[in-house]
Amino acid sequence: RYGFQSGVLTSQNNWSLPLDETLLPQFVKRVDARSKCHAVGKWHLGYHRWEHTPTFRGFDSYLGYYSGDEDYYTHQGDCGGFDLHDDSRPDCGAGCSRHAWEAVGEYSTHLFTRRAVSIIREHDAAAPLFLYLPYQAVHVPDQVPAQYVAPYKFARVEGTNARNLFAGMLSCLDEGVGNVTRALRRKGILDETLLWFQTDNGAATPACGGWTGGQNWPLRGGKCTAWEGGLRGVAFVSGAGIARSQRGATAAGIVHTVDVLPTLIAAMGGNAAELAAAGSALDGVSQWPMLSRGLAGARQTVLLEADPLASPYSNRPPGFVCSGDQHATPYYALRQGRWKLLLGDPGADDNRHRSIGNGFWCTGPPCPADHNNSATAAGPWTVDSVMLFDLESDPTESTNLASSQPDLVRRLTALVQAINASAVDSRGVCAPHEPQQSPAL
C-alpha cells in the first residue's frame, strides 16, 4: 500500500511515507481533539521534506532519530552524521527543529525514558495522552552500559559476546518501561491508561539485520525472512478496558501490525473506518473485542510478504541500490487460518550465511546441546519454489505440504496475485541516493 515492500529507507533516500496516509496520532485527535500526542525514539518513515517529519504528521512533539539506526551514545546515524532531533511543537520545521547536541554521550534508552517520563509528568491529565515510544533497543549496534551486562554469563556465540550484550540491552529497556509505568502511577493516570508493547519483527541473525544476540528457536529463520522466526512477534496489552477475566490470558488470534491503529481507536471509543478519509480504505481491523473480552479474532487472512524487487547484497545489478531484505528472488508469503504459503526464496541469502538465514537460530538456553545453527533442513530455493505449511501442527515449518495440497496452493496463490495487483510501485525506495536528504543536515 505504501511502496515500502522492497528494502528499507536509508539515510539519503528521496522517499517517504505518502502524505495522503493518515497516521495514528491524527486518528486519535479525530476521536478527541483535546488529545496530546508525543513521539520519542525511532521515526524511519522518511524525512526528505519537513512535512514528512513527525510533528507535521500529528505529533505535538518529537525527540529521536529520523533514520533507521545510529550509535546509542554519539547519535551518529546511518547517514554518517548527527541524527538526534528535538522538535518541540506541532509543524516544527526550519527554525524550530534542532539537533540535541547536549545528549551526546547519553545512552539512548536512558535519554528516551527520561523524555517520556517528563512528558507524563508535565501532561495536563484533563486531556487524553497518546505517547508513542519506539525505543532504539534492542536494535543493532550492540551497545549498553557495562552494569547491565555484568549479571549475565552466557556462552559466546559465533565468537562474540552478543548474547550477554543483548541481555544487558534488554534489561536496560525493561528498566525504562518500568520507569515509564511508575511515572504513570505517580501522575495518577495508570489505571486509565492502556499499555501496548510489541516487537516489530523476529530477532536478527548473522544473515541479515545486524544480529544482537536475540534468538528465534524453535521457530525457523529470522529478521529479513518470511519464516515464522522473522514474522511472528511477541506483544502484550495491559490496563484500561481489559476485562478482569482476560488479565493474564493469551490471545491466539492472527493479528497484524496494521491492526494496531483500528484497535487502539476502538479502545478510545472510535471507529477508524468511519474516521478514515473518504476513499481511503483501511487494511487493518479492530482486534479490541478479542483483546479486551476474549472474543474471536477479527481476521483469518493476512499478507505477510510481497517483494517483487529483491536482490542479494553480493550480487546486485548495476545501479540497484535497494537495501534491507537480502533475497535472491522476489518472494511472497500469505497466512490464512492454519495455512501458510511461501513463494520464492523465504530466507535471507547474502551468499555467506545461507544455512543460518533459513535455519533455526539459537543463541542461548534452552538450545539443545547438539543444536547446530548452520544446519538447514532443505533448500536451496529459487523463484519457482512453492511451500505450504500447517502452522498449527508444524509451527517450525519443517514439512512442506505443497505437493499434497495442490488445490489449496492454487487458491492461496491466486489470492496473493489478487492482492498484489493493487500494490503501490516500490521502486521509489530503490531510487538513487540524494546526499541532500541526509537527516544530519
PDB file of N, CA and C in Angstrom, residues 89-166:
ATOM      1  N   ARG A  89       7.261  21.405  19.010  1.00  0.00           N
ATOM      2  CA  ARG A  89       5.866  21.809  18.851  1.00  0.00           C
ATOM      3  C   ARG A  89       5.342  21.276  17.525  1.00  0.00           C
ATOM      4  N   PRO A  90       4.035  21.331  17.296  1.00  0.00           N
ATOM      5  CA  PRO A  90       3.496  20.902  16.003  1.00  0.00           C
ATOM      6  C   PRO A  90       4.096  21.723  14.857  1.00  0.00           C
ATOM      7  N   ASP A  91       4.264  21.072  13.700  1.00  0.00           N
ATOM      8  CA  ASP A  91       4.818  21.718  12.499  1.00  0.00           C
ATOM      9  C   ASP A  91       6.170  22.349  12.796  1.00  0.00           C
ATOM     10  N   CYS A  92       7.012  21.609  13.474  1.00  0.00           N
ATOM     11  CA  CYS A  92       8.320  22.113  13.892  1.00  0.00           C
ATOM     12  C   CYS A  92       9.349  21.794  12.813  1.00  0.00           C
ATOM     13  N   GLY A  93       9.535  22.732  11.894  1.00  0.00           N
ATOM     14  CA  GLY A  93      10.463  22.552  10.794  1.00  0.00           C
ATOM     15  C   GLY A  93      11.625  23.510  10.878  1.00  0.00           C
ATOM     16  N   ALA A  94      11.952  24.153   9.759  1.00  0.00           N
ATOM     17  CA  ALA A  94      13.071  25.085   9.707  1.00  0.00           C
ATOM     18  C   ALA A  94      12.873  26.200  10.734  1.00  0.00           C
ATOM     19  N   GLY A  95      13.933  26.471  11.500  1.00  0.00           N
ATOM     20  CA  GLY A  95      13.873  27.492  12.529  1.00  0.00           C
ATOM     21  C   GLY A  95      13.307  27.015  13.845  1.00  0.00           C
ATOM     22  N   CYS A  96      12.814  25.779  13.877  1.00  0.00           N
ATOM     23  CA  CYS A  96      12.254  25.217  15.114  1.00  0.00           C
ATOM     24  C   CYS A  96      12.978  23.928  15.488  1.00  0.00           C
ATOM     25  N   SER A  97      13.018  22.978  14.555  1.00  0.00           N
ATOM     26  CA  SER A  97      13.698  21.704  14.826  1.00  0.00           C
ATOM     27  C   SER A  97      15.180  21.951  15.087  1.00  0.00           C
ATOM     28  N   ARG A  98      15.698  21.287  16.113  1.00  0.00           N
ATOM     29  CA  ARG A  98      17.109  21.484  16.438  1.00  0.00           C
ATOM     30  C   ARG A  98      17.786  20.151  16.721  1.00  0.00           C
ATOM     31  N   HIS A  99      19.084  20.111  16.493  1.00  0.00           N
ATOM     32  CA  HIS A  99      19.881  18.946  16.859  1.00  0.00           C
ATOM     33  C   HIS A  99      20.139  18.986  18.369  1.00  0.00           C
ATOM     34  N   ALA A 100      19.869  17.880  19.044  1.00  0.00           N
ATOM     35  CA  ALA A 100      20.008  17.822  20.506  1.00  0.00           C
ATOM     36  C   ALA A 100      21.450  17.456  20.882  1.00  0.00           C
ATOM     37  N   TRP A 101      22.364  18.389  20.633  1.00  0.00           N
ATOM     38  CA  TRP A 101      23.786  18.125  20.869  1.00  0.00           C
ATOM     39  C   TRP A 101      24.065  17.821  22.334  1.00  0.00           C
ATOM     40  N   GLU A 102      23.268  18.368  23.240  1.00  0.00           N
ATOM     41  CA  GLU A 102      23.517  18.164  24.669  1.00  0.00           C
ATOM     42  C   GLU A 102      23.380  16.704  25.089  1.00  0.00           C
ATOM     43  N   ALA A 103      22.783  15.871  24.205  1.00  0.00           N
ATOM     44  CA  ALA A 103      22.573  14.459  24.532  1.00  0.00           C
ATOM     45  C   ALA A 103      23.741  13.576  24.111  1.00  0.00           C
ATOM     46  N   VAL A 104      24.767  14.147  23.480  1.00  0.00           N
ATOM     47  CA  VAL A 104      25.925  13.339  23.088  1.00  0.00           C
ATOM     48  C   VAL A 104      26.526  12.697  24.332  1.00  0.00           C
ATOM     49  N   GLY A 105      26.702  11.387  24.277  1.00  0.00           N
ATOM     50  CA  GLY A 105      27.243  10.640  25.401  1.00  0.00           C
ATOM     51  C   GLY A 105      26.190   9.985  26.273  1.00  0.00           C
ATOM     52  N   GLU A 106      24.929  10.376  26.117  1.00  0.00           N
ATOM     53  CA  GLU A 106      23.865   9.767  26.921  1.00  0.00           C
ATOM     54  C   GLU A 106      23.274   8.576  26.178  1.00  0.00           C
ATOM     55  N   TYR A 107      23.206   7.435  26.841  1.00  0.00           N
ATOM     56  CA  TYR A 107      22.681   6.203  26.249  1.00  0.00           C
ATOM     57  C   TYR A 107      21.222   6.403  25.866  1.00  0.00           C
ATOM     58  N   SER A 108      20.851   6.010  24.652  1.00  0.00           N
ATOM     59  CA  SER A 108      19.543   6.398  24.123  1.00  0.00           C
ATOM     60  C   SER A 108      18.380   5.834  24.930  1.00  0.00           C
ATOM     61  N   THR A 109      18.498   4.643  25.490  1.00  0.00           N
ATOM     62  CA  THR A 109      17.394   4.104  26.284  1.00  0.00           C
ATOM     63  C   THR A 109      17.132   4.984  27.497  1.00  0.00           C
ATOM     64  N   HIS A 110      18.207   5.451  28.131  1.00  0.00           N
ATOM     65  CA  HIS A 110      18.052   6.375  29.254  1.00  0.00           C
ATOM     66  C   HIS A 110      17.462   7.705  28.782  1.00  0.00           C
ATOM     67  N   LEU A 111      17.971   8.216  27.666  1.00  0.00           N
ATOM     68  CA  LEU A 111      17.511   9.501  27.135  1.00  0.00           C
ATOM     69  C   LEU A 111      16.023   9.459  26.794  1.00  0.00           C
ATOM     70  N   PHE A 112      15.603   8.406  26.086  1.00  0.00           N
ATOM     71  CA  PHE A 112      14.208   8.328  25.658  1.00  0.00           C
ATOM     72  C   PHE A 112      13.272   8.098  26.850  1.00  0.00           C
ATOM     73  N   THR A 113      13.737   7.319  27.822  1.00  0.00           N
ATOM     74  CA  THR A 113      12.930   7.121  29.027  1.00  0.00           C
ATOM     75  C   THR A 113      12.769   8.432  29.782  1.00  0.00           C
ATOM     76  N   ARG A 114      13.860   9.176  29.894  1.00  0.00           N
ATOM     77  CA  ARG A 114      13.798  10.455  30.617  1.00  0.00           C
ATOM     78  C   ARG A 114      12.807  11.404  29.955  1.00  0.00           C
ATOM     79  N   ARG A 115      12.822  11.474  28.608  1.00  0.00           N
ATOM     80  CA  ARG A 115      11.875  12.345  27.921  1.00  0.00           C
ATOM     81  C   ARG A 115      10.431  11.855  28.119  1.00  0.00           C
ATOM     82  N   ALA A 116      10.217  10.545  28.024  1.00  0.00           N
ATOM     83  CA  ALA A 116       8.871  10.000  28.197  1.00  0.00           C
ATOM     84  C   ALA A 116       8.333  10.308  29.595  1.00  0.00           C
ATOM     85  N   VAL A 117       9.168  10.134  30.608  1.00  0.00           N
ATOM     86  CA  VAL A 117       8.757  10.421  31.987  1.00  0.00           C
ATOM     87  C   VAL A 117       8.427  11.900  32.139  1.00  0.00           C
ATOM     88  N   SER A 118       9.219  12.771  31.502  1.00  0.00           N
ATOM     89  CA  SER A 118       8.969  14.205  31.575  1.00  0.00           C
ATOM     90  C   SER A 118       7.637  14.568  30.923  1.00  0.00           C
ATOM     91  N   ILE A 119       7.336  13.953  29.769  1.00  0.00           N
ATOM     92  CA  ILE A 119       6.064  14.217  29.094  1.00  0.00           C
ATOM     93  C   ILE A 119       4.893  13.837  29.988  1.00  0.00           C
ATOM     94  N   ILE A 120       5.004  12.668  30.633  1.00  0.00           N
ATOM     95  CA  ILE A 120       3.921  12.222  31.520  1.00  0.00           C
ATOM     96  C   ILE A 120       3.779  13.159  32.707  1.00  0.00           C
ATOM     97  N   ARG A 121       4.901  13.550  33.296  1.00  0.00           N
ATOM     98  CA  ARG A 121       4.864  14.411  34.474  1.00  0.00           C
ATOM     99  C   ARG A 121       4.229  15.765  34.164  1.00  0.00           C
ATOM    100  N   GLU A 122       4.503  16.316  32.981  1.00  0.00           N
ATOM    101  CA  GLU A 122       4.037  17.657  32.645  1.00  0.00           C
ATOM    102  C   GLU A 122       2.688  17.662  31.936  1.00  0.00           C
ATOM    103  N   HIS A 123       2.141  16.490  31.651  1.00  0.00           N
ATOM    104  CA  HIS A 123       0.882  16.408  30.910  1.00  0.00           C
ATOM    105  C   HIS A 123      -0.304  16.888  31.753  1.00  0.00           C
ATOM    106  N   ASP A 124      -1.223  17.610  31.126  1.00  0.00           N
ATOM    107  CA  ASP A 124      -2.467  18.012  31.770  1.00  0.00           C
ATOM    108  C   ASP A 124      -3.413  16.812  31.744  1.00  0.00           C
ATOM    109  N   ALA A 125      -3.629  16.215  32.898  1.00  0.00           N
ATOM    110  CA  ALA A 125      -4.396  14.967  32.970  1.00  0.00           C
ATOM    111  C   ALA A 125      -5.860  15.132  32.564  1.00  0.00           C
ATOM    112  N   ALA A 126      -6.299  16.353  32.342  1.00  0.00           N
ATOM    113  CA  ALA A 126      -7.676  16.553  31.890  1.00  0.00           C
ATOM    114  C   ALA A 126      -7.844  16.199  30.416  1.00  0.00           C
ATOM    115  N   ALA A 127      -6.739  16.091  29.681  1.00  0.00           N
ATOM    116  CA  ALA A 127      -6.778  15.767  28.255  1.00  0.00           C
ATOM    117  C   ALA A 127      -6.231  14.356  28.035  1.00  0.00           C
ATOM    118  N   PRO A 128      -6.709  13.652  27.017  1.00  0.00           N
ATOM    119  CA  PRO A 128      -6.148  12.334  26.700  1.00  0.00           C
ATOM    120  C   PRO A 128      -4.688  12.457  26.255  1.00  0.00           C
ATOM    121  N   LEU A 129      -3.910  11.419  26.521  1.00  0.00           N
ATOM    122  CA  LEU A 129      -2.494  11.382  26.159  1.00  0.00           C
ATOM    123  C   LEU A 129      -2.210  10.153  25.307  1.00  0.00           C
ATOM    124  N   PHE A 130      -1.580  10.366  24.149  1.00  0.00           N
ATOM    125  CA  PHE A 130      -1.059   9.269  23.344  1.00  0.00           C
ATOM    126  C   PHE A 130       0.449   9.445  23.270  1.00  0.00           C
ATOM    127  N   LEU A 131       1.185   8.478  23.813  1.00  0.00           N
ATOM    128  CA  LEU A 131       2.645   8.522  23.829  1.00  0.00           C
ATOM    129  C   LEU A 131       3.176   7.335  23.029  1.00  0.00           C
ATOM    130  N   TYR A 132       3.815   7.643  21.914  1.00  0.00           N
ATOM    131  CA  TYR A 132       4.441   6.626  21.062  1.00  0.00           C
ATOM    132  C   TYR A 132       5.916   6.582  21.413  1.00  0.00           C
ATOM    133  N   LEU A 133       6.405   5.419  21.899  1.00  0.00           N
ATOM    134  CA  LEU A 133       7.750   5.303  22.446  1.00  0.00           C
ATOM    135  C   LEU A 133       8.504   4.146  21.791  1.00  0.00           C
ATOM    136  N   PRO A 134       8.917   4.302  20.521  1.00  0.00           N
ATOM    137  CA  PRO A 134       9.689   3.248  19.838  1.00  0.00           C
ATOM    138  C   PRO A 134      11.164   3.324  20.223  1.00  0.00           C
ATOM    139  N   TYR A 135      11.519   2.629  21.291  1.00  0.00           N
ATOM    140  CA  TYR A 135      12.914   2.625  21.748  1.00  0.00           C
ATOM    141  C   TYR A 135      13.858   2.166  20.637  1.00  0.00           C
ATOM    142  N   GLN A 136      15.103   2.607  20.720  1.00  0.00           N
ATOM    143  CA  GLN A 136      16.142   2.103  19.821  1.00  0.00           C
ATOM    144  C   GLN A 136      16.488   0.667  20.170  1.00  0.00           C
ATOM    145  N   ALA A 137      16.541   0.346  21.456  1.00  0.00           N
ATOM    146  CA  ALA A 137      16.841  -1.009  21.907  1.00  0.00           C
ATOM    147  C   ALA A 137      15.715  -1.952  21.485  1.00  0.00           C
ATOM    148  N   VAL A 138      16.097  -3.187  21.095  1.00  0.00           N
ATOM    149  CA  VAL A 138      17.394  -3.818  21.147  1.00  0.00           C
ATOM    150  C   VAL A 138      18.004  -3.965  19.756  1.00  0.00           C
ATOM    151  N   HIS A 139      17.873  -2.927  18.960  1.00  0.00           N
ATOM    152  CA  HIS A 139      18.393  -2.914  17.593  1.00  0.00           C
ATOM    153  C   HIS A 139      19.916  -2.830  17.623  1.00  0.00           C
ATOM    154  N   VAL A 140      20.539  -3.321  16.533  1.00  0.00           N
ATOM    155  CA  VAL A 140      21.962  -3.122  16.343  1.00  0.00           C
ATOM    156  C   VAL A 140      22.258  -1.616  16.367  1.00  0.00           C
ATOM    157  N   PRO A 141      23.409  -1.169  16.865  1.00  0.00           N
ATOM    158  CA  PRO A 141      24.606  -1.895  17.283  1.00  0.00           C
ATOM    159  C   PRO A 141      24.524  -2.406  18.724  1.00  0.00           C
ATOM    160  N   ASP A 142      25.396  -3.365  19.049  1.00  0.00           N
ATOM    161  CA  ASP A 142      25.429  -3.954  20.389  1.00  0.00           C
ATOM    162  C   ASP A 142      26.110  -2.978  21.354  1.00  0.00           C
ATOM    163  N   GLN A 143      25.306  -2.179  22.044  1.00  0.00           N
ATOM    164  CA  GLN A 143      25.859  -1.189  22.966  1.00  0.00           C
ATOM    165  C   GLN A 143      24.961  -1.071  24.190  1.00  0.00           C
ATOM    166  N   VAL A 144      25.586  -1.050  25.366  1.00  0.00           N
ATOM    167  CA  VAL A 144      24.845  -0.890  26.609  1.00  0.00           C
ATOM    168  C   VAL A 144      25.850  -0.611  27.723  1.00  0.00           C
ATOM    169  N   PRO A 145      25.500   0.189  28.719  1.00  0.00           N
ATOM    170  CA  PRO A 145      26.408   0.385  29.858  1.00  0.00           C
ATOM    171  C   PRO A 145      26.776  -0.937  30.520  1.00  0.00           C
ATOM    172  N   ALA A 146      27.997  -1.030  30.971  1.00  0.00           N
ATOM    173  CA  ALA A 146      28.554  -2.304  31.446  1.00  0.00           C
ATOM    174  C   ALA A 146      27.759  -2.898  32.600  1.00  0.00           C
ATOM    175  N   GLN A 147      27.167  -2.066  33.448  1.00  0.00           N
ATOM    176  CA  GLN A 147      26.488  -2.617  34.631  1.00  0.00           C
ATOM    177  C   GLN A 147      25.290  -3.483  34.258  1.00  0.00           C
ATOM    178  N   TYR A 148      24.723  -3.285  33.071  1.00  0.00           N
ATOM    179  CA  TYR A 148      23.579  -4.091  32.663  1.00  0.00           C
ATOM    180  C   TYR A 148      24.013  -5.451  32.105  1.00  0.00           C
ATOM    181  N   VAL A 149      25.256  -5.549  31.663  1.00  0.00           N
ATOM    182  CA  VAL A 149      25.780  -6.805  31.116  1.00  0.00           C
ATOM    183  C   VAL A 149      26.342  -7.690  32.219  1.00  0.00           C
ATOM    184  N   ALA A 150      26.847  -7.091  33.276  1.00  0.00           N
ATOM    185  CA  ALA A 150      27.579  -7.817  34.317  1.00  0.00           C
ATOM    186  C   ALA A 150      26.852  -9.041  34.868  1.00  0.00           C
ATOM    187  N   PRO A 151      25.520  -9.031  35.060  1.00  0.00           N
ATOM    188  CA  PRO A 151      24.867 -10.212  35.660  1.00  0.00           C
ATOM    189  C   PRO A 151      24.813 -11.433  34.743  1.00  0.00           C
ATOM    190  N   TYR A 152      25.146 -11.300  33.467  1.00  0.00           N
ATOM    191  CA  TYR A 152      24.912 -12.390  32.514  1.00  0.00           C
ATOM    192  C   TYR A 152      26.214 -13.073  32.126  1.00  0.00           C
ATOM    193  N   LYS A 153      26.139 -14.412  32.035  1.00  0.00           N
ATOM    194  CA  LYS A 153      27.325 -15.232  31.748  1.00  0.00           C
ATOM    195  C   LYS A 153      27.016 -16.263  30.667  1.00  0.00           C
ATOM    196  N   PHE A 154      26.303 -15.866  29.625  1.00  0.00           N
ATOM    197  CA  PHE A 154      26.006 -16.797  28.540  1.00  0.00           C
ATOM    198  C   PHE A 154      27.281 -17.134  27.766  1.00  0.00           C
ATOM    199  N   ALA A 155      27.273 -18.318  27.169  1.00  0.00           N
ATOM    200  CA  ALA A 155      28.406 -18.739  26.353  1.00  0.00           C
ATOM    201  C   ALA A 155      28.518 -17.862  25.106  1.00  0.00           C
ATOM    202  N   ARG A 156      29.712 -17.753  24.553  1.00  0.00           N
ATOM    203  CA  ARG A 156      29.930 -16.976  23.346  1.00  0.00           C
ATOM    204  C   ARG A 156      29.249 -17.659  22.154  1.00  0.00           C
ATOM    205  N   VAL A 157      28.740 -16.851  21.235  1.00  0.00           N
ATOM    206  CA  VAL A 157      28.054 -17.353  20.047  1.00  0.00           C
ATOM    207  C   VAL A 157      28.719 -16.749  18.820  1.00  0.00           C
ATOM    208  N   GLU A 158      29.077 -17.611  17.864  1.00  0.00           N
ATOM    209  CA  GLU A 158      29.756 -17.141  16.656  1.00  0.00           C
ATOM    210  C   GLU A 158      30.987 -16.308  17.024  1.00  0.00           C
ATOM    211  N   GLY A 159      31.640 -16.682  18.127  1.00  0.00           N
ATOM    212  CA  GLY A 159      32.849 -15.996  18.556  1.00  0.00           C
ATOM    213  C   GLY A 159      32.640 -14.632  19.172  1.00  0.00           C
ATOM    214  N   THR A 160      31.398 -14.300  19.536  1.00  0.00           N
ATOM    215  CA  THR A 160      31.116 -12.967  20.073  1.00  0.00           C
ATOM    216  C   THR A 160      30.439 -13.062  21.438  1.00  0.00           C
ATOM    217  N   ASN A 161      30.370 -11.908  22.090  1.00  0.00           N
ATOM    218  CA  ASN A 161      29.689 -11.796  23.377  1.00  0.00           C
ATOM    219  C   ASN A 161      28.264 -11.277  23.196  1.00  0.00           C
ATOM    220  N   ALA A 162      27.698 -11.486  22.004  1.00  0.00           N
ATOM    221  CA  ALA A 162      26.435 -10.847  21.634  1.00  0.00           C
ATOM    222  C   ALA A 162      25.280 -11.225  22.551  1.00  0.00           C
ATOM    223  N   ARG A 163      25.229 -12.469  23.024  1.00  0.00           N
ATOM    224  CA  ARG A 163      24.103 -12.883  23.862  1.00  0.00           C
ATOM    225  C   ARG A 163      24.075 -12.108  25.175  1.00  0.00           C
ATOM    226  N   ASN A 164      25.231 -11.901  25.781  1.00  0.00           N
ATOM    227  CA  ASN A 164      25.294 -11.147  27.026  1.00  0.00           C
ATOM    228  C   ASN A 164      24.984  -9.670  26.799  1.00  0.00           C
ATOM    229  N   LEU A 165      25.472  -9.116  25.684  1.00  0.00           N
ATOM    230  CA  LEU A 165      25.165  -7.728  25.362  1.00  0.00           C
ATOM    231  C   LEU A 165      23.674  -7.542  25.124  1.00  0.00           C
ATOM    232  N   PHE A 166      23.073  -8.499  24.408  1.00  0.00           N
ATOM    233  CA  PHE A 166      21.632  -8.435  24.156  1.00  0.00           C
ATOM    234  C   PHE A 166      20.860  -8.466  25.475  1.00  0.00           C
TER     235      PHE A 166
END
